[in-house]
CSV table of C-alpha atoms and ligand atoms in Angstrom, one decimal:
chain,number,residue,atom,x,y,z
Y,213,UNK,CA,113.8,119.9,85.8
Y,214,UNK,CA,113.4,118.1,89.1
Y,215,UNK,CA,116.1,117.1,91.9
Y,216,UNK,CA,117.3,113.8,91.5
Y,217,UNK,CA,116.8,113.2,95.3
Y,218,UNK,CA,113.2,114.1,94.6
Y,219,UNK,CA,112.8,111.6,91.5
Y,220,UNK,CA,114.5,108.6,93.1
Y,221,UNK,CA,111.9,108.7,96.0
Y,222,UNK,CA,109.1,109.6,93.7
Y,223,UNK,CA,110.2,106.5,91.2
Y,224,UNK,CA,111.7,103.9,94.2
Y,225,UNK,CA,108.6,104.8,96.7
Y,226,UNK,CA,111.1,105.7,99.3
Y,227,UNK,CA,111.6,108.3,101.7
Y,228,UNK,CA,113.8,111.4,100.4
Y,229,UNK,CA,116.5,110.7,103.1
Y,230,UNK,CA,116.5,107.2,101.7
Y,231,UNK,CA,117.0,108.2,98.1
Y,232,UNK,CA,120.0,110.5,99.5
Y,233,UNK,CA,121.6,108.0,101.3
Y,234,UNK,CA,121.5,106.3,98.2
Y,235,UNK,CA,123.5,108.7,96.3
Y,236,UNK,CA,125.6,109.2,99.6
Y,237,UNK,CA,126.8,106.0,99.2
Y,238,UNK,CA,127.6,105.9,95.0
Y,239,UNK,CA,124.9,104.1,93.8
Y,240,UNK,CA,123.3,106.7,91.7
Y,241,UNK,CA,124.8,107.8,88.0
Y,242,UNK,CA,123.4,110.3,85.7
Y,243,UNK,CA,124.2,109.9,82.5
Y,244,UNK,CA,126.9,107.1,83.3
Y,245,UNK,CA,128.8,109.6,85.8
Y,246,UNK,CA,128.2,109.5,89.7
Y,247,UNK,CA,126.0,111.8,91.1
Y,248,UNK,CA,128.0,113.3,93.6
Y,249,UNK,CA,125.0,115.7,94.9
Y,250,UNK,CA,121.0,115.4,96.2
Y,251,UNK,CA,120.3,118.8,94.3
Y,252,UNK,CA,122.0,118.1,90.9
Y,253,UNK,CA,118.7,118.2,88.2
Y,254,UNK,CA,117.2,115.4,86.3
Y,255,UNK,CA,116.1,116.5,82.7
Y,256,UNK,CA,113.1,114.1,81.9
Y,257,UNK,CA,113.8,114.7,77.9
Y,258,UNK,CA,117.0,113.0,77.9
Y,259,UNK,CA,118.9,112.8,80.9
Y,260,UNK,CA,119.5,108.8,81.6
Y,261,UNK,CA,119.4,107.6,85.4
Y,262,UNK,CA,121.1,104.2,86.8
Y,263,UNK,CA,120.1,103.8,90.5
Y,264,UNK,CA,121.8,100.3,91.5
Y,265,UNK,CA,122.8,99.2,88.0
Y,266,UNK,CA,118.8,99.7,86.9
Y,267,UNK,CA,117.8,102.2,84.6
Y,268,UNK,CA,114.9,104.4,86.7
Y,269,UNK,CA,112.1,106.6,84.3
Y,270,UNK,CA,110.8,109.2,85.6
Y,271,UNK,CA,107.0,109.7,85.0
Y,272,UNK,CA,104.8,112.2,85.8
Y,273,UNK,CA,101.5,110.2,86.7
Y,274,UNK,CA,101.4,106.4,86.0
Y,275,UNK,CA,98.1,104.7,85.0
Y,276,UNK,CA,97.6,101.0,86.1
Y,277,UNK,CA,94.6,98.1,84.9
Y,278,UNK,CA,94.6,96.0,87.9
Y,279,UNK,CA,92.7,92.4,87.7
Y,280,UNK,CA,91.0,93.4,91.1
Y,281,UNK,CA,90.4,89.8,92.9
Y,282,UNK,CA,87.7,89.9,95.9
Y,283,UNK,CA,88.0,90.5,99.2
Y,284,UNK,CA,90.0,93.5,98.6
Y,285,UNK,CA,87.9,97.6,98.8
Y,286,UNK,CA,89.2,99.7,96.6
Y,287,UNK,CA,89.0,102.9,98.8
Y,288,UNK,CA,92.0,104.8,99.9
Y,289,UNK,CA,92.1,103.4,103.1
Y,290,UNK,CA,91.7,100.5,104.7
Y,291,UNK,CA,93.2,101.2,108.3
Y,292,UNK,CA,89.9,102.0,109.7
Y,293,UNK,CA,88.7,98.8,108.9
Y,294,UNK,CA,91.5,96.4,108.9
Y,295,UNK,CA,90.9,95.3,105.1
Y,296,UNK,CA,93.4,95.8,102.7
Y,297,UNK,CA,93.1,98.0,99.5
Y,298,UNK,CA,93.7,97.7,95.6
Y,299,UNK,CA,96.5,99.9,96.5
Y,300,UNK,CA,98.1,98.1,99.7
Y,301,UNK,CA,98.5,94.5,97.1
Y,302,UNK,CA,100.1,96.4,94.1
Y,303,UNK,CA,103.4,95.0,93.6
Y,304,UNK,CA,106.0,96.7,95.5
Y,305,UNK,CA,107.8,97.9,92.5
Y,306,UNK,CA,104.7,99.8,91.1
Y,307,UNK,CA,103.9,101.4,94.4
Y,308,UNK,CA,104.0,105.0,94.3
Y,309,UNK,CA,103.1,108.1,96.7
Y,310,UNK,CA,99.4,109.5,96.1
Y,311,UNK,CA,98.5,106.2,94.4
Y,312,UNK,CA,94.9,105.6,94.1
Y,313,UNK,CA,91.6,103.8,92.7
Y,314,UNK,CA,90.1,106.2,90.1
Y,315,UNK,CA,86.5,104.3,90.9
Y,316,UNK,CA,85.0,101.9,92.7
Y,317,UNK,CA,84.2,98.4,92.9
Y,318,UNK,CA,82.7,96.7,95.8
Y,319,UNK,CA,84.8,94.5,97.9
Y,320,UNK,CA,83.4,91.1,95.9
Y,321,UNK,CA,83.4,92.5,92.5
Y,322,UNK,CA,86.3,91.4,90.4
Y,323,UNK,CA,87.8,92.4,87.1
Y,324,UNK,CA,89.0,96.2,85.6
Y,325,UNK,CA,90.2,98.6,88.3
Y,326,UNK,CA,92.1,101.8,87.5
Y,327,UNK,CA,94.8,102.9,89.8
Y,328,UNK,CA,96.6,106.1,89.0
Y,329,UNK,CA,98.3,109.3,90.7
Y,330,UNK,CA,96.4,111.5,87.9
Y,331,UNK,CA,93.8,113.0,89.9
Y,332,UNK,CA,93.1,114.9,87.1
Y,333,UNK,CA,92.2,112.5,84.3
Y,334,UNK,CA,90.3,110.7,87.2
Y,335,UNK,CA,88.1,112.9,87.3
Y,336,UNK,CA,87.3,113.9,84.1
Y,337,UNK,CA,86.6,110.1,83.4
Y,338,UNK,CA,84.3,110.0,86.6
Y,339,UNK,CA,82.7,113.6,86.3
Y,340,UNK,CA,78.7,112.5,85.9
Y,341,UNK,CA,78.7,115.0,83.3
Y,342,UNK,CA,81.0,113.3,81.2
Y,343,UNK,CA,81.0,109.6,82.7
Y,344,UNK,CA,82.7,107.1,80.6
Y,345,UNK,CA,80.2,103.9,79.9
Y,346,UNK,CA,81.7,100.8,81.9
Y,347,UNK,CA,80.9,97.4,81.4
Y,348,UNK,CA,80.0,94.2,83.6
Y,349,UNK,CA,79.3,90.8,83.3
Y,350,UNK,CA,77.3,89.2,86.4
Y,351,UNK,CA,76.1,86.4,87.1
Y,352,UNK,CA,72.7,85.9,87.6
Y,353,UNK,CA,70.1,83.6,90.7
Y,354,UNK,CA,68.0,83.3,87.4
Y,355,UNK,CA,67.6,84.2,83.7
Y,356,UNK,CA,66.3,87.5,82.6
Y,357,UNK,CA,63.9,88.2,79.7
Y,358,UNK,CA,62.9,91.0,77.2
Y,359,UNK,CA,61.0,92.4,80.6
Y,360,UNK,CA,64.3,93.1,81.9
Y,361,UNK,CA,66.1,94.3,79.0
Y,362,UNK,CA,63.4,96.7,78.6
Y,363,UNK,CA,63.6,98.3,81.7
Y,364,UNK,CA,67.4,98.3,81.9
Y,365,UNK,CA,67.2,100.8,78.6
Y,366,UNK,CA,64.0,103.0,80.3
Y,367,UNK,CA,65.9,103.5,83.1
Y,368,UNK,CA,65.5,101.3,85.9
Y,369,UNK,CA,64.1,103.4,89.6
Y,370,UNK,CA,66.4,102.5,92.5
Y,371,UNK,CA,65.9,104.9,95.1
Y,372,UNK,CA,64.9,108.5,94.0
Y,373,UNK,CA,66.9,108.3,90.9
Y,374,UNK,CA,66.3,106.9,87.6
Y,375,UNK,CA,69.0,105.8,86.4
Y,376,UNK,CA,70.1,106.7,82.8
Y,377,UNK,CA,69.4,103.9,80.1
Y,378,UNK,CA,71.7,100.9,80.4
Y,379,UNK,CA,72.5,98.2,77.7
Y,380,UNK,CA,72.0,94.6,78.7
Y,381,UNK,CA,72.0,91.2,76.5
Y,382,UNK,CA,72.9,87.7,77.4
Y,383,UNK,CA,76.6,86.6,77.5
Y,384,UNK,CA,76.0,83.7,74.2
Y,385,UNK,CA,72.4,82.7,74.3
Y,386,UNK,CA,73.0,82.3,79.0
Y,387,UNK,CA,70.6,84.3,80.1
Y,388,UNK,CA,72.0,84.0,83.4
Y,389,UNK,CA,74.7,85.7,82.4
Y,390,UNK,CA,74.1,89.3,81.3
Y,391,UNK,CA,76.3,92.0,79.7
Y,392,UNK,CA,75.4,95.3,81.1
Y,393,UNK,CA,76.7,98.6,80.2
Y,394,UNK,CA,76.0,101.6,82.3
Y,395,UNK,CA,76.9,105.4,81.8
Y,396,UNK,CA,77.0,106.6,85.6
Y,397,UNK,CA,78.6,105.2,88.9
Y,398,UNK,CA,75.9,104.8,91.4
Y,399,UNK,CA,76.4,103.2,94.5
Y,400,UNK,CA,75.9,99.1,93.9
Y,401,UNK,CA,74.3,100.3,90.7
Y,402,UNK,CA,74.2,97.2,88.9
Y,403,UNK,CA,73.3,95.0,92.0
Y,404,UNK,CA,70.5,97.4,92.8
Y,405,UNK,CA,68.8,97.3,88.9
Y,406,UNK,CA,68.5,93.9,89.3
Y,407,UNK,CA,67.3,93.6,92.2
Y,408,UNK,CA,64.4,96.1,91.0
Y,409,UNK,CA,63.7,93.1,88.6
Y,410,UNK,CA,63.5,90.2,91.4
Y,411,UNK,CA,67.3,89.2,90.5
Y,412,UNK,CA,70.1,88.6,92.4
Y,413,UNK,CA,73.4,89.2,91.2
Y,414,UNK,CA,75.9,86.1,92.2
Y,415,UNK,CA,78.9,87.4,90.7
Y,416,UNK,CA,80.0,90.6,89.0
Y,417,UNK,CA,83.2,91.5,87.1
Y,418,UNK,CA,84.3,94.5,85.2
Y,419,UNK,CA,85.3,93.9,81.7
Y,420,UNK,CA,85.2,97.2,79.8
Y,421,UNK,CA,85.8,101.4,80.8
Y,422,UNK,CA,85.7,103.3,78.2
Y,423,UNK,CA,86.7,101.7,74.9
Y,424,UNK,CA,89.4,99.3,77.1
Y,425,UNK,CA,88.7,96.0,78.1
Y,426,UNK,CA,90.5,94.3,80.6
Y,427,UNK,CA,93.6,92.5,79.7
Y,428,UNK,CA,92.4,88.9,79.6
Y,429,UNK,CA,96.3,88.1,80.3
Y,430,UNK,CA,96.0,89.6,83.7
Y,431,UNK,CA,95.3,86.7,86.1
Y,432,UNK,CA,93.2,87.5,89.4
Y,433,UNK,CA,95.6,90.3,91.3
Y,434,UNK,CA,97.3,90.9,88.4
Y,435,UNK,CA,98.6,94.5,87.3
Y,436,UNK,CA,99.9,96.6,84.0
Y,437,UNK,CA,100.9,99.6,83.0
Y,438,UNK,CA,98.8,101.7,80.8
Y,439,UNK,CA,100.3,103.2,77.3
Y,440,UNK,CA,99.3,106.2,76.0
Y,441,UNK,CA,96.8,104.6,73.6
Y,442,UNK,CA,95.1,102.6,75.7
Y,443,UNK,CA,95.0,105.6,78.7
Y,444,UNK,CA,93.4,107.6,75.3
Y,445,UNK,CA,90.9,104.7,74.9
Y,446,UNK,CA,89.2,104.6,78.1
Y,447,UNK,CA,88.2,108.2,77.8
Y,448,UNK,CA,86.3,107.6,74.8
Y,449,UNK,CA,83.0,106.0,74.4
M,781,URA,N1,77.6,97.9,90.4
M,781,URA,C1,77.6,97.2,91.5
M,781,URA,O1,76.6,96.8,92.0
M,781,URA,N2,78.8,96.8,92.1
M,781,URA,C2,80.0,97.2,91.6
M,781,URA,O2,81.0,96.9,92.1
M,781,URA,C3,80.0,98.0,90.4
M,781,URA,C4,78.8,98.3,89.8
């Protein structure tokens, strides 16, 4: 059981004096009678909060597929460079304390981005030991062949590391277009194989983590909650 001062802020993504006032001034009914004090407890198994007329649900974590567009870095924070973050362009009602990117995408990829407060399913899904495959689709300067499909599942060098084998085939028969599938998170991983194989990558989306694929619903900047089922499916491979 939590204080309902401490639930409205958590829910509302407002400050606790805010969610006080709130009650202060009426606005807040439990169960259909007015909450007449901040430290009266919220029972998540059946107790029923109105804040304003609207029903509010309390959640532990949320878990959020975001269509990420470009130009926006899915670190934490962006204040040191000016740019703004997957998290800064959620929608307002979806913003939440200790929100943040369980992954990363570079600031021109597009496509499946994760966003939770779950820090620690976010890390079970991006331990190396246990990384969750993740799938792309770039775009290509200029077709690949058996050569590079080869190499991709030896494990391509970049650096020091060899990376683990990776799954690549065309998109249709555009070989300029490759599906890619990788087991690890390295930095500019899928850039950096190609470019082992004299190819630049134009273009780069995230389709897939896991066993979900992004919701082809979701236009550019777009956002969803995660159920239970699909949460389950992007920590399976
Ligand atoms: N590989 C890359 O090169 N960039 C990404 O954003 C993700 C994987």
């Amino acid at each position: 059981m939590e204080r309902i001062d401490k639930i409205i802020a958590k829910e509302l993504n407002i400050g606790r004096s805010d969610a006080k006032s709130l009650i202060k001034s009426g606005k807040v009914f439990l169960n259909g009678e007015k909450v007449k004090s901040s430290n009266q407890k919220f029972d998540e198994e059946k107790d029923i909060l109105n804040v304003d007329g609207k029903e509010v649900k309390s959640r532990k974590f949320v878990y959020i597929m975001m269509n990420k567009p470009k130009g926006v870095i899915s670190s934490t924070d962006g204040r040191k460079t000016g740019e703004k973050t997957v998290v800064d362009i959620l929608p307002e009602e979806m913003k939440r304390k200790k929100l943040f990117p369980a992954g990363r995408l570079d600031k021109d990829t597009t496509g499946f981005m994760l966003i939770t407060d779950d820090g620690e399913f976010a890390h079970k899904i991006l331990n190396p030991k246990h990384h969750i495959p993740k799938t792309y689709i770039a775009t290509l300067d200029k077709p690949f062949d058996e050569k590079v499909i080869n190499a991709f599942e030896m494990g391509i060098t970049i650096g020091e590391d060899i990376c683990l084998p990776a799954k690549l085939e065309p998109v249709g028969n555009d070989f300029c277009k490759g599906m890619v599938t990788i087991n690890q998170g390295m930095y500019h991983q899928i850039k950096r194989m190609f470019k082992r194989c004299g190819i630049e990558v134009v273009e780069l989306e995230r389709i897939k983590m896991g066993k979900l694929e992004l919701d082809k619903d979701l236009l550019s900047g777009e956002c969803k909650y995660l159920n239970e089922n699909e949460i389950n499916l992007i920590n399976s491979r």
